[in-house]
PDB file of C-alpha atoms and ligand atoms in Angstrom:
ATOM      1  CA  MET A   1     188.478 -10.405 180.042  1.00  0.00           C
ATOM      2  CA  THR A   2     187.470  -7.336 182.111  1.00  0.00           C
ATOM      3  CA  TYR A   3     190.721  -4.946 182.964  1.00  0.00           C
ATOM      4  CA  GLY A   4     190.016  -3.089 185.917  1.00  0.00           C
ATOM      5  CA  PHE A   5     191.836   0.645 186.947  1.00  0.00           C
ATOM      6  CA  ILE A   6     191.135   2.421 189.833  1.00  0.00           C
ATOM      7  CA  GLY A   7     192.975   5.537 190.319  1.00  0.00           C
ATOM      8  CA  ILE A   8     193.118   7.238 186.831  1.00  0.00           C
ATOM      9  CA  GLY A   9     195.625   9.052 187.462  1.00  0.00           C
ATOM     10  CA  ASN A  10     198.725  10.353 184.685  1.00  0.00           C
ATOM     11  CA  MET A  11     199.849   6.443 185.537  1.00  0.00           C
ATOM     12  CA  GLY A  12     196.210   4.889 185.811  1.00  0.00           C
ATOM     13  CA  ARG A  13     195.938   7.156 181.649  1.00  0.00           C
ATOM     14  CA  THR A  14     199.040   6.011 180.256  1.00  0.00           C
ATOM     15  CA  LEU A  15     199.088   2.653 180.872  1.00  0.00           C
ATOM     16  CA  ILE A  16     194.675   2.591 179.541  1.00  0.00           C
ATOM     17  CA  GLU A  17     195.540   4.495 176.320  1.00  0.00           C
ATOM     18  CA  ALA A  18     198.752   2.280 175.706  1.00  0.00           C
ATOM     19  CA  PHE A  19     196.570  -1.014 175.954  1.00  0.00           C
ATOM     20  CA  ILE A  20     193.401   0.685 173.905  1.00  0.00           C
ATOM     21  CA  GLU A  21     196.197   2.211 171.071  1.00  0.00           C
ATOM     22  CA  ALA A  22     197.604  -0.783 170.666  1.00  0.00           C
ATOM     23  CA  GLY A  23     195.228  -2.903 170.639  1.00  0.00           C
ATOM     24  CA  THR A  24     195.657  -5.235 173.893  1.00  0.00           C
ATOM     25  CA  CYS A  25     192.629  -4.491 175.463  1.00  0.00           C
ATOM     26  CA  LYS A  26     189.381  -2.781 173.548  1.00  0.00           C
ATOM     27  CA  PRO A  27     187.549  -0.275 175.554  1.00  0.00           C
ATOM     28  CA  SER A  28     184.396  -1.757 176.085  1.00  0.00           C
ATOM     29  CA  GLU A  29     186.964  -4.296 178.431  1.00  0.00           C
ATOM     30  CA  LEU A  30     188.149  -1.759 180.462  1.00  0.00           C
ATOM     31  CA  ILE A  31     186.667  -0.557 184.257  1.00  0.00           C
ATOM     32  CA  ILE A  32     186.749   2.528 185.619  1.00  0.00           C
ATOM     33  CA  HIS A  33     187.145   4.158 188.691  1.00  0.00           C
ATOM     34  CA  ASN A  34     188.875   7.834 190.297  1.00  0.00           C
ATOM     35  CA  ARG A  35     188.398   9.340 193.219  1.00  0.00           C
ATOM     36  CA  THR A  36     187.591  12.714 191.106  1.00  0.00           C
ATOM     37  CA  LYS A  37     185.218  10.955 188.659  1.00  0.00           C
ATOM     38  CA  ASN A  38     185.887  13.664 186.300  1.00  0.00           C
ATOM     39  CA  LYS A  39     188.555  12.460 185.335  1.00  0.00           C
ATOM     40  CA  ALA A  40     187.196   8.860 184.077  1.00  0.00           C
ATOM     41  CA  GLU A  41     184.422  10.627 183.360  1.00  0.00           C
ATOM     42  CA  GLN A  42     186.551  12.626 179.966  1.00  0.00           C
ATOM     43  CA  LEU A  43     188.772   9.318 180.147  1.00  0.00           C
ATOM     44  CA  ALA A  44     185.095   7.985 178.466  1.00  0.00           C
ATOM     45  CA  LYS A  45     184.650  10.306 176.463  1.00  0.00           C
ATOM     46  CA  THR A  46     187.850  10.015 174.498  1.00  0.00           C
ATOM     47  CA  TYR A  47     187.094   6.134 174.328  1.00  0.00           C
ATOM     48  CA  PRO A  48     183.769   5.317 173.553  1.00  0.00           C
ATOM     49  CA  GLY A  49     182.148   2.264 175.273  1.00  0.00           C
ATOM     50  CA  LEU A  50     184.593   2.530 178.414  1.00  0.00           C
ATOM     51  CA  ARG A  51     182.896   2.315 181.953  1.00  0.00           C
ATOM     52  CA  VAL A  52     183.723   4.763 184.755  1.00  0.00           C
ATOM     53  CA  ALA A  53     181.965   2.687 187.669  1.00  0.00           C
ATOM     54  CA  SER A  54     180.484   4.201 191.172  1.00  0.00           C
ATOM     55  CA  ASP A  55     183.421   3.250 192.703  1.00  0.00           C
ATOM     56  CA  ASN A  56     185.916   1.107 193.571  1.00  0.00           C
ATOM     57  CA  ARG A  57     184.158  -2.259 194.914  1.00  0.00           C
ATOM     58  CA  GLU A  58     181.941  -2.219 191.823  1.00  0.00           C
ATOM     59  CA  THR A  59     185.571  -1.719 189.484  1.00  0.00           C
ATOM     60  CA  VAL A  60     186.479  -4.412 190.918  1.00  0.00           C
ATOM     61  CA  ARG A  61     183.477  -6.523 191.626  1.00  0.00           C
ATOM     62  CA  GLU A  62     183.239  -6.027 187.524  1.00  0.00           C
ATOM     63  CA  SER A  63     187.112  -7.502 186.600  1.00  0.00           C
ATOM     64  CA  SER A  64     189.620  -9.777 186.204  1.00  0.00           C
ATOM     65  CA  VAL A  65     192.962  -8.706 186.935  1.00  0.00           C
ATOM     66  CA  PHE A  66     192.809  -5.468 188.111  1.00  0.00           C
ATOM     67  CA  PHE A  67     194.962  -2.184 188.458  1.00  0.00           C
ATOM     68  CA  LEU A  68     195.755  -0.068 191.647  1.00  0.00           C
ATOM     69  CA  CYS A  69     197.634   3.367 190.249  1.00  0.00           C
ATOM     70  CA  VAL A  70     197.037   5.420 193.092  1.00  0.00           C
ATOM     71  CA  LYS A  71     199.989   6.220 195.902  1.00  0.00           C
ATOM     72  CA  PRO A  72     201.140   4.836 198.548  1.00  0.00           C
ATOM     73  CA  GLY A  73     199.675   6.407 200.415  1.00  0.00           C
ATOM     74  CA  GLU A  74     196.221   6.300 199.425  1.00  0.00           C
ATOM     75  CA  PHE A  75     195.898   2.214 199.216  1.00  0.00           C
ATOM     76  CA  ARG A  76     194.445   2.179 202.913  1.00  0.00           C
ATOM     77  CA  ASN A  77     192.020   3.815 202.144  1.00  0.00           C
ATOM     78  CA  VAL A  78     191.323   1.876 198.602  1.00  0.00           C
ATOM     79  CA  LEU A  79     192.044  -1.794 200.686  1.00  0.00           C
ATOM     80  CA  GLN A  80     189.524  -0.646 203.218  1.00  0.00           C
ATOM     81  CA  GLU A  81     187.442  -0.701 200.861  1.00  0.00           C
ATOM     82  CA  ILE A  82     187.342  -3.030 197.599  1.00  0.00           C
ATOM     83  CA  ARG A  83     188.871  -5.893 200.416  1.00  0.00           C
ATOM     84  CA  ASP A  84     185.638  -7.876 201.020  1.00  0.00           C
ATOM     85  CA  VAL A  85     185.295  -8.160 197.567  1.00  0.00           C
ATOM     86  CA  THR A  86     188.008  -9.469 195.976  1.00  0.00           C
ATOM     87  CA  GLN A  87     187.797 -13.316 194.853  1.00  0.00           C
ATOM     88  CA  SER A  88     190.510 -15.685 194.832  1.00  0.00           C
ATOM     89  CA  ASP A  89     190.776 -15.798 191.899  1.00  0.00           C
ATOM     90  CA  GLN A  90     191.318 -12.324 190.258  1.00  0.00           C
ATOM     91  CA  ILE A  91     194.427 -10.474 190.147  1.00  0.00           C
ATOM     92  CA  ALA A  92     195.942  -7.021 191.513  1.00  0.00           C
ATOM     93  CA  VAL A  93     198.274  -5.198 189.375  1.00  0.00           C
ATOM     94  CA  SER A  94     199.993  -2.817 192.404  1.00  0.00           C
ATOM     95  CA  ILE A  95     202.059  -0.530 189.694  1.00  0.00           C
ATOM     96  CA  THR A  96     203.512   1.433 193.517  1.00  0.00           C
ATOM     97  CA  SER A  97     207.524   0.667 194.919  1.00  0.00           C
ATOM     98  CA  PRO A  98     206.815   1.444 198.199  1.00  0.00           C
ATOM     99  CA  VAL A  99     203.627  -1.305 199.283  1.00  0.00           C
ATOM    100  CA  MET A 100     204.684  -4.758 199.843  1.00  0.00           C
ATOM    101  CA  ILE A 101     203.637  -7.481 198.035  1.00  0.00           C
ATOM    102  CA  SER A 102     203.119  -9.832 201.787  1.00  0.00           C
ATOM    103  CA  ASP A 103     200.633  -6.045 202.748  1.00  0.00           C
ATOM    104  CA  LEU A 104     199.391  -6.288 200.126  1.00  0.00           C
ATOM    105  CA  GLU A 105     198.684 -10.522 199.991  1.00  0.00           C
ATOM    106  CA  ALA A 106     197.676  -9.980 204.292  1.00  0.00           C
ATOM    107  CA  TRP A 107     194.804  -6.773 203.636  1.00  0.00           C
ATOM    108  CA  LEU A 108     193.049  -9.138 200.052  1.00  0.00           C
ATOM    109  CA  SER A 109     192.259 -12.322 198.751  1.00  0.00           C
ATOM    110  CA  CYS A 110     193.132 -12.340 195.618  1.00  0.00           C
ATOM    111  CA  ARG A 111     196.410 -13.171 193.834  1.00  0.00           C
ATOM    112  CA  ILE A 112     198.604 -10.365 193.417  1.00  0.00           C
ATOM    113  CA  ALA A 113     201.258  -9.179 191.350  1.00  0.00           C
ATOM    114  CA  LYS A 114     203.461  -5.339 191.546  1.00  0.00           C
ATOM    115  CA  ILE A 115     204.353  -4.436 188.004  1.00  0.00           C
ATOM    116  CA  ILE A 116     205.877  -1.160 187.185  1.00  0.00           C
ATOM    117  CA  PRO A 117     204.987  -0.027 184.291  1.00  0.00           C
ATOM    118  CA  SER A 118     207.412   3.414 182.916  1.00  0.00           C
ATOM    119  CA  ILE A 119     206.329   6.077 180.809  1.00  0.00           C
ATOM    120  CA  ALA A 120     208.264   5.263 177.429  1.00  0.00           C
ATOM    121  CA  ASN A 121     205.248   2.424 177.333  1.00  0.00           C
ATOM    122  CA  ARG A 122     202.652   4.637 176.462  1.00  0.00           C
ATOM    123  CA  VAL A 123     204.620   4.154 172.562  1.00  0.00           C
ATOM    124  CA  CYS A 124     204.981   0.851 173.828  1.00  0.00           C
ATOM    125  CA  ALA A 125     208.542   1.297 174.913  1.00  0.00           C
ATOM    126  CA  GLY A 126     210.700   0.468 177.714  1.00  0.00           C
ATOM    127  CA  ASN A 127     210.240  -2.028 180.739  1.00  0.00           C
ATOM    128  CA  SER A 128     208.030  -3.323 183.474  1.00  0.00           C
ATOM    129  CA  LEU A 129     209.092  -4.593 185.777  1.00  0.00           C
ATOM    130  CA  PHE A 130     207.804  -7.684 186.904  1.00  0.00           C
ATOM    131  CA  VAL A 131     206.772  -9.543 190.536  1.00  0.00           C
ATOM    132  CA  PRO A 132     204.966 -12.246 191.112  1.00  0.00           C
ATOM    133  CA  GLY A 133     203.654 -12.322 193.733  1.00  0.00           C
ATOM    134  CA  THR A 134     203.205 -15.769 195.724  1.00  0.00           C
ATOM    135  CA  ARG A 135     199.447 -16.419 195.380  1.00  0.00           C
ATOM    136  CA  LEU A 136     199.344 -15.615 191.179  1.00  0.00           C
ATOM    137  CA  THR A 137     200.354 -19.166 189.151  1.00  0.00           C
ATOM    138  CA  LYS A 138     202.489 -20.018 186.244  1.00  0.00           C
ATOM    139  CA  GLU A 139     199.795 -18.956 183.957  1.00  0.00           C
ATOM    140  CA  ASP A 140     198.362 -15.971 185.822  1.00  0.00           C
ATOM    141  CA  GLU A 141     201.986 -14.916 185.651  1.00  0.00           C
ATOM    142  CA  THR A 142     202.283 -16.502 181.740  1.00  0.00           C
ATOM    143  CA  TYR A 143     199.448 -14.606 181.040  1.00  0.00           C
ATOM    144  CA  LEU A 144     200.114 -11.187 182.478  1.00  0.00           C
ATOM    145  CA  TRP A 145     203.781 -11.375 181.240  1.00  0.00           C
ATOM    146  CA  ASP A 146     201.929 -11.856 177.399  1.00  0.00           C
ATOM    147  CA  LEU A 147     200.022  -8.638 178.897  1.00  0.00           C
ATOM    148  CA  PHE A 148     202.695  -5.937 179.340  1.00  0.00           C
ATOM    149  CA  ARG A 149     204.683  -7.868 176.153  1.00  0.00           C
ATOM    150  CA  THR A 150     201.811  -5.640 174.476  1.00  0.00           C
ATOM    151  CA  ILE A 151     203.014  -2.313 176.100  1.00  0.00           C
ATOM    152  CA  SER A 152     206.678  -3.066 177.184  1.00  0.00           C
ATOM    153  CA  GLN A 153     209.470  -4.875 177.380  1.00  0.00           C
ATOM    154  CA  PRO A 154     208.752  -7.428 180.706  1.00  0.00           C
ATOM    155  CA  ILE A 155     212.096  -7.906 183.420  1.00  0.00           C
ATOM    156  CA  LEU A 156     211.672 -10.358 186.073  1.00  0.00           C
ATOM    157  CA  VAL A 157     213.544  -8.233 189.284  1.00  0.00           C
ATOM    158  CA  ASP A 158     213.695  -9.228 192.631  1.00  0.00           C
ATOM    159  CA  GLU A 159     211.647  -6.777 195.075  1.00  0.00           C
ATOM    160  CA  GLN A 160     214.475  -5.895 196.874  1.00  0.00           C
ATOM    161  CA  HIS A 161     215.211  -4.193 193.945  1.00  0.00           C
ATOM    162  CA  THR A 162     212.290  -2.646 192.532  1.00  0.00           C
ATOM    163  CA  ARG A 163     213.692   0.584 193.557  1.00  0.00           C
ATOM    164  CA  VAL A 164     216.800   1.675 192.294  1.00  0.00           C
ATOM    165  CA  ALA A 165     215.534  -0.339 189.276  1.00  0.00           C
ATOM    166  CA  SER A 166     212.563   1.968 188.877  1.00  0.00           C
ATOM    167  CA  ASP A 167     214.701   4.774 189.403  1.00  0.00           C
ATOM    168  CA  LEU A 168     215.877   3.408 185.717  1.00  0.00           C
ATOM    169  CA  ALA A 169     213.574   3.111 183.756  1.00  0.00           C
ATOM    170  CA  SER A 170     210.225   4.856 185.276  1.00  0.00           C
ATOM    171  CA  CYS A 171     212.113   7.595 187.145  1.00  0.00           C
ATOM    172  CA  SER A 172     215.155   7.902 184.446  1.00  0.00           C
ATOM    173  CA  PRO A 173     212.714   9.555 182.130  1.00  0.00           C
ATOM    174  CA  ALA A 174     212.689  12.387 183.461  1.00  0.00           C
ATOM    175  CA  PHE A 175     216.058  12.442 185.151  1.00  0.00           C
ATOM    176  CA  LEU A 176     217.321  13.043 181.959  1.00  0.00           C
ATOM    177  CA  ALA A 177     215.349  15.261 180.036  1.00  0.00           C
ATOM    178  CA  CYS A 178     216.820  17.220 183.216  1.00  0.00           C
ATOM    179  CA  LEU A 179     219.668  16.534 181.899  1.00  0.00           C
ATOM    180  CA  MET A 180     219.177  17.389 178.070  1.00  0.00           C
ATOM    181  CA  GLU A 181     216.898  20.389 179.126  1.00  0.00           C
ATOM    182  CA  LYS A 182     220.171  22.387 180.964  1.00  0.00           C
ATOM    183  CA  LEU A 183     222.275  20.939 177.798  1.00  0.00           C
ATOM    184  CA  ALA A 184     220.097  22.927 175.731  1.00  0.00           C
ATOM    185  CA  ASP A 185     219.861  25.995 177.870  1.00  0.00           C
ATOM    186  CA  ALA A 186     224.198  25.845 178.389  1.00  0.00           C
ATOM    187  CA  ALA A 187     224.373  26.278 174.804  1.00  0.00           C
ATOM    188  CA  VAL A 188     221.978  29.392 174.434  1.00  0.00           C
ATOM    189  CA  GLU A 189     222.956  30.994 177.167  1.00  0.00           C
ATOM    190  CA  GLU A 190     226.621  30.277 175.586  1.00  0.00           C
ATOM    191  CA  THR A 191     226.585  31.065 172.693  1.00  0.00           C
ATOM    192  CA  GLN A 192     222.208  32.599 171.768  1.00  0.00           C
ATOM    193  CA  LEU A 193     220.991  29.590 169.787  1.00  0.00           C
ATOM    194  CA  PRO A 194     217.324  30.250 169.697  1.00  0.00           C
ATOM    195  CA  ARG A 195     216.509  27.795 172.757  1.00  0.00           C
ATOM    196  CA  GLU A 196     213.454  26.246 170.396  1.00  0.00           C
ATOM    197  CA  THR A 197     216.658  25.283 168.017  1.00  0.00           C
ATOM    198  CA  ALA A 198     219.147  24.752 170.722  1.00  0.00           C
ATOM    199  CA  LEU A 199     215.039  22.091 171.947  1.00  0.00           C
ATOM    200  CA  SER A 200     214.413  20.265 168.775  1.00  0.00           C
ATOM    201  CA  LEU A 201     218.114  19.320 168.785  1.00  0.00           C
ATOM    202  CA  VAL A 202     218.456  17.186 171.874  1.00  0.00           C
ATOM    203  CA  THR A 203     215.234  15.950 171.216  1.00  0.00           C
ATOM    204  CA  GLN A 204     216.602  14.443 168.683  1.00  0.00           C
ATOM    205  CA  MET A 205     220.004  13.393 168.998  1.00  0.00           C
ATOM    206  CA  ALA A 206     217.628  11.750 172.005  1.00  0.00           C
ATOM    207  CA  HIS A 207     215.411  10.062 169.180  1.00  0.00           C
ATOM    208  CA  GLY A 208     218.522   9.004 167.530  1.00  0.00           C
ATOM    209  CA  LEU A 209     220.352   7.640 170.275  1.00  0.00           C
ATOM    210  CA  GLY A 210     217.130   5.557 171.674  1.00  0.00           C
ATOM    211  CA  GLN A 211     217.469   4.140 167.963  1.00  0.00           C
ATOM    212  CA  LEU A 212     221.199   2.934 168.085  1.00  0.00           C
ATOM    213  CA  LEU A 213     221.008   1.512 171.068  1.00  0.00           C
ATOM    214  CA  THR A 214     217.958  -0.048 170.689  1.00  0.00           C
ATOM    215  CA  LYS A 215     218.104  -1.520 167.254  1.00  0.00           C
ATOM    216  CA  GLY A 216     221.702   0.115 166.033  1.00  0.00           C
ATOM    217  CA  ASN A 217     224.041  -2.494 167.443  1.00  0.00           C
ATOM    218  CA  PHE A 218     225.857  -0.102 169.461  1.00  0.00           C
ATOM    219  CA  THR A 219     226.289  -0.787 173.651  1.00  0.00           C
ATOM    220  CA  LEU A 220     226.382   2.567 175.557  1.00  0.00           C
ATOM    221  CA  LYS A 221     230.068   1.869 175.805  1.00  0.00           C
ATOM    222  CA  SER A 222     230.869   1.095 171.989  1.00  0.00           C
ATOM    223  CA  LEU A 223     228.985   4.696 171.676  1.00  0.00           C
ATOM    224  CA  GLN A 224     230.571   6.714 172.774  1.00  0.00           C
ATOM    225  CA  GLU A 225     233.756   5.611 171.143  1.00  0.00           C
ATOM    226  CA  HIS A 226     232.737   4.793 167.921  1.00  0.00           C
ATOM    227  CA  VAL A 227     231.966   9.764 167.823  1.00  0.00           C
ATOM    228  CA  ALA A 228     235.129  10.144 170.738  1.00  0.00           C
ATOM    229  CA  VAL A 229     237.724   9.801 168.580  1.00  0.00           C
ATOM    230  CA  PRO A 230     241.202  10.269 170.125  1.00  0.00           C
ATOM    231  CA  GLY A 231     242.191  13.733 169.672  1.00  0.00           C
ATOM    232  CA  GLY A 232     238.313  15.147 168.823  1.00  0.00           C
ATOM    233  CA  ILE A 233     236.470  17.359 171.462  1.00  0.00           C
ATOM    234  CA  THR A 234     234.088  14.609 172.392  1.00  0.00           C
ATOM    235  CA  ARG A 235     236.850  13.116 174.059  1.00  0.00           C
ATOM    236  CA  GLU A 236     237.216  16.749 175.289  1.00  0.00           C
ATOM    237  CA  GLY A 237     233.777  16.440 176.703  1.00  0.00           C
ATOM    238  CA  LEU A 238     233.308  13.180 177.386  1.00  0.00           C
ATOM    239  CA  ASN A 239     237.144  13.566 180.243  1.00  0.00           C
ATOM    240  CA  LEU A 240     235.603  17.076 181.542  1.00  0.00           C
ATOM    241  CA  LEU A 241     232.209  14.138 182.490  1.00  0.00           C
ATOM    242  CA  ASN A 242     233.460  12.138 183.586  1.00  0.00           C
ATOM    243  CA  ARG A 243     235.659  14.283 186.531  1.00  0.00           C
ATOM    244  CA  ASN A 244     232.643  16.339 187.393  1.00  0.00           C
ATOM    245  CA  THR A 245     229.639  13.911 186.887  1.00  0.00           C
ATOM    246  CA  GLY A 246     229.962  10.925 189.285  1.00  0.00           C
ATOM    247  CA  PRO A 247     229.138  11.932 193.043  1.00  0.00           C
ATOM    248  CA  VAL A 248     225.671  13.504 192.002  1.00  0.00           C
ATOM    249  CA  PHE A 249     224.263   9.842 190.205  1.00  0.00           C
ATOM    250  CA  ASN A 250     225.249   8.056 193.496  1.00  0.00           C
ATOM    251  CA  GLU A 251     223.803  10.597 195.240  1.00  0.00           C
ATOM    252  CA  LEU A 252     220.017  10.497 193.340  1.00  0.00           C
ATOM    253  CA  ILE A 253     220.633   6.820 194.226  1.00  0.00           C
ATOM    254  CA  ARG A 254     221.073   6.985 197.609  1.00  0.00           C
ATOM    255  CA  LEU A 255     218.182  10.117 197.702  1.00  0.00           C
ATOM    256  CA  THR A 256     215.286   7.860 196.146  1.00  0.00           C
ATOM    257  CA  HIS A 257     216.552   5.146 198.334  1.00  0.00           C
ATOM    258  CA  ALA A 258     215.864   7.170 201.457  1.00  0.00           C
ATOM    259  CA  LYS A 259     213.003   8.917 200.080  1.00  0.00           C
ATOM    260  CA  TYR A 260     211.344   4.864 199.399  1.00  0.00           C
ATOM    261  CA  GLU A 261     212.717   3.310 203.158  1.00  0.00           C
ATOM    262  CA  ASN A 262     210.836   6.235 204.146  1.00  0.00           C
ATOM    263  CA  ASP A 263     207.902   5.988 201.999  1.00  0.00           C
ATOM    264  CA  ILE A 264     207.374   2.392 203.585  1.00  0.00           C
ATOM    265  CA  GLN A 265     207.716   2.696 207.107  1.00  0.00           C
ATOM    266  CA  LYS A 266     205.234   5.389 206.454  1.00  0.00           C
ATOM    267  CA  VAL A 267     202.591   2.546 204.271  1.00  0.00           C
ATOM    268  CA  GLN A 268     203.768   0.429 207.059  1.00  0.00           C
ATOM    269  CA  ASN A 269     201.576   2.597 209.245  1.00  0.00           C
ATOM    270  CA  SER A 270     199.326   3.258 207.389  1.00  0.00           C
ATOM    271  CA  LEU A 271     197.686  -0.532 206.597  1.00  0.00           C
ATOM    272  CA  PHE A 272     198.995  -1.733 210.047  1.00  0.00           C
ATOM    273  CA  PRO A 273     198.809   0.923 212.598  1.00  0.00           C
ATOM    274  CA  LYS A 274     200.098   0.218 215.788  1.00  0.00           C
ATOM    275  CA  VAL A 275     197.723   0.077 218.415  1.00  0.00           C
ATOM    276  CA  LYS A 276     199.099   2.695 221.465  1.00  0.00           C
ATOM    277  CA  ASN A 277     199.184   0.873 225.208  1.00  0.00           C
ATOM    278  CA  ASN A 278     197.593   2.509 228.246  1.00  0.00           C
TER     279      ASN A 278
HETATM  280  N1  NAP B 301     204.156   9.147 186.971  1.00  0.00           N
HETATM  281  C1  NAP B 301     204.651   7.326 186.468  1.00  0.00           C
HETATM  282  O1  NAP B 301     205.917   7.847 185.794  1.00  0.00           O
HETATM  283  C2  NAP B 301     204.577   6.742 187.305  1.00  0.00           C
HETATM  284  C3  NAP B 301     205.249   4.984 187.042  1.00  0.00           C
HETATM  285  C4  NAP B 301     205.853   4.109 187.603  1.00  0.00           C
HETATM  286  C5  NAP B 301     204.705   3.906 188.542  1.00  0.00           C
HETATM  287  N2  NAP B 301     204.005   5.110 188.833  1.00  0.00           N
HETATM  288  C6  NAP B 301     203.400   4.856 190.263  1.00  0.00           C
HETATM  289  O2  NAP B 301     202.036   5.375 189.978  1.00  0.00           O
HETATM  290  C7  NAP B 301     201.605   5.560 191.337  1.00  0.00           C
HETATM  291  C8  NAP B 301     200.397   6.834 191.113  1.00  0.00           C
HETATM  292  O3  NAP B 301     200.975   7.699 190.294  1.00  0.00           O
HETATM  293  P1  NAP B 301     200.935   8.904 189.840  1.00  0.00           P
HETATM  294  O4  NAP B 301     201.664   9.983 188.670  1.00  0.00           O
HETATM  295  O5  NAP B 301     199.683   8.429 188.742  1.00  0.00           O
HETATM  296  O6  NAP B 301     199.445   9.388 190.605  1.00  0.00           O
HETATM  297  P2  NAP B 301     198.944  10.237 190.598  1.00  0.00           P
HETATM  298  O7  NAP B 301     198.816  11.333 189.414  1.00  0.00           O
HETATM  299  O8  NAP B 301     198.510  11.526 191.625  1.00  0.00           O
HETATM  300  O9  NAP B 301     197.835   9.582 190.508  1.00  0.00           O
HETATM  301  C9  NAP B 301     196.989   8.975 191.412  1.00  0.00           C
HETATM  302  C10 NAP B 301     195.191   8.870 191.297  1.00  0.00           C
HETATM  303  O10 NAP B 301     194.402   7.750 192.126  1.00  0.00           O
HETATM  304  C11 NAP B 301     193.501   9.047 192.749  1.00  0.00           C
HETATM  305  N3  NAP B 301     192.878   8.275 193.641  1.00  0.00           N
HETATM  306  C12 NAP B 301     193.348   8.514 195.027  1.00  0.00           C
HETATM  307  N4  NAP B 301     192.907   7.935 196.299  1.00  0.00           N
HETATM  308  C13 NAP B 301     191.788   7.677 195.326  1.00  0.00           C
HETATM  309  C14 NAP B 301     190.465   6.651 195.585  1.00  0.00           C
HETATM  310  N5  NAP B 301     190.081   6.227 196.973  1.00  0.00           N
HETATM  311  N6  NAP B 301     189.563   6.121 194.509  1.00  0.00           N
HETATM  312  C15 NAP B 301     189.862   5.930 193.248  1.00  0.00           C
HETATM  313  N7  NAP B 301     191.121   6.495 193.179  1.00  0.00           N
HETATM  314  C16 NAP B 301     191.637   7.847 194.146  1.00  0.00           C
HETATM  315  C17 NAP B 301     194.201  10.425 192.529  1.00  0.00           C
HETATM  316  O11 NAP B 301     192.082  10.926 191.934  1.00  0.00           O
HETATM  317  P3  NAP B 301     192.128  11.929 192.221  1.00  0.00           P
HETATM  318  O12 NAP B 301     192.049  12.953 190.738  1.00  0.00           O
HETATM  319  O13 NAP B 301     191.118  12.809 193.666  1.00  0.00           O
HETATM  320  O14 NAP B 301     193.597  13.078 192.784  1.00  0.00           O
HETATM  321  C18 NAP B 301     194.535  10.459 190.987  1.00  0.00           C
HETATM  322  O15 NAP B 301     193.618   9.990 189.958  1.00  0.00           O
HETATM  323  C19 NAP B 301     202.451   6.141 192.356  1.00  0.00           C
HETATM  324  O16 NAP B 301     202.659   5.444 193.644  1.00  0.00           O
HETATM  325  C20 NAP B 301     203.763   5.647 191.191  1.00  0.00           C
HETATM  326  O17 NAP B 301     205.154   5.782 192.125  1.00  0.00           O
HETATM  327  C21 NAP B 301     204.601   6.547 188.475  1.00  0.00           C
END
């Protein structure tokens, strides 16, 4: 089996590293291409045997499953380049939420899946959001599911929910890291605790929190109840957080969705430009 990767940016590289290090595939089973070729060549130096294609067409021609790891605005160029070399029995996996499966199926003759990863997949953790296209067979679905199960917990998601699910699964590592950094910075500002100590404390706390929620039989709710004894300091802190943080998360979800709608429109305009009538 040969896997192709188009776009070796943050996520293309993360997926390749995760698949190789999880033992899902050998470097010799991968063929990759990136617009700035140097990025692909650097990765090939790290993983001897990994092949760098001369262009996206070669990447597709040589692979059974290929991953489209470019940004939404870059899809048109890539699809234009590869559309006449795709075969009906190949599978294209898009990792991008605002490019609709129906649009990819209109452009390419192959089978399509949308599978949105998370940076957490780099350490074989977190979810991948699984949205099968209409041409995938049951065997294809099982195959892709098992492939992503080697680096993540795949979860079936309706295409209409990919944005909000991505907010929680893919963007939240950054959102929560931001909140943790703010908490550490506030501790430093208020008490002169060395910043290095503060950052180490919140980082180790997050590691333990993840383990408690995944392996320690805690839920988000039961964990809060367990730590916050009545009348204690944590309870006071939770009361303050509950009073002050609610609307910001609603605003966050509204903001990502407004940008998403805008991105969908831009992708639609670029993939299916309207012909101007004179
Ligand atoms: N980052 C995440 O955590 C994450 C999570 C889930 C999904 N995603 C999705 O993954 C997609 C990629 O995100 P990213 O963070 O990896 O972006 P990125 O770092 O900008 O990577 C995109 C890569 O695509 C390459 N590229 C652009 N046009 C190309 C072409 N015509 N042929 C070959 N390569 C081309 C770029 O090459 P150059 O070096 O020339 O710019 C760049 O290396 C986005 O749609 C994003 O929504 C990202």
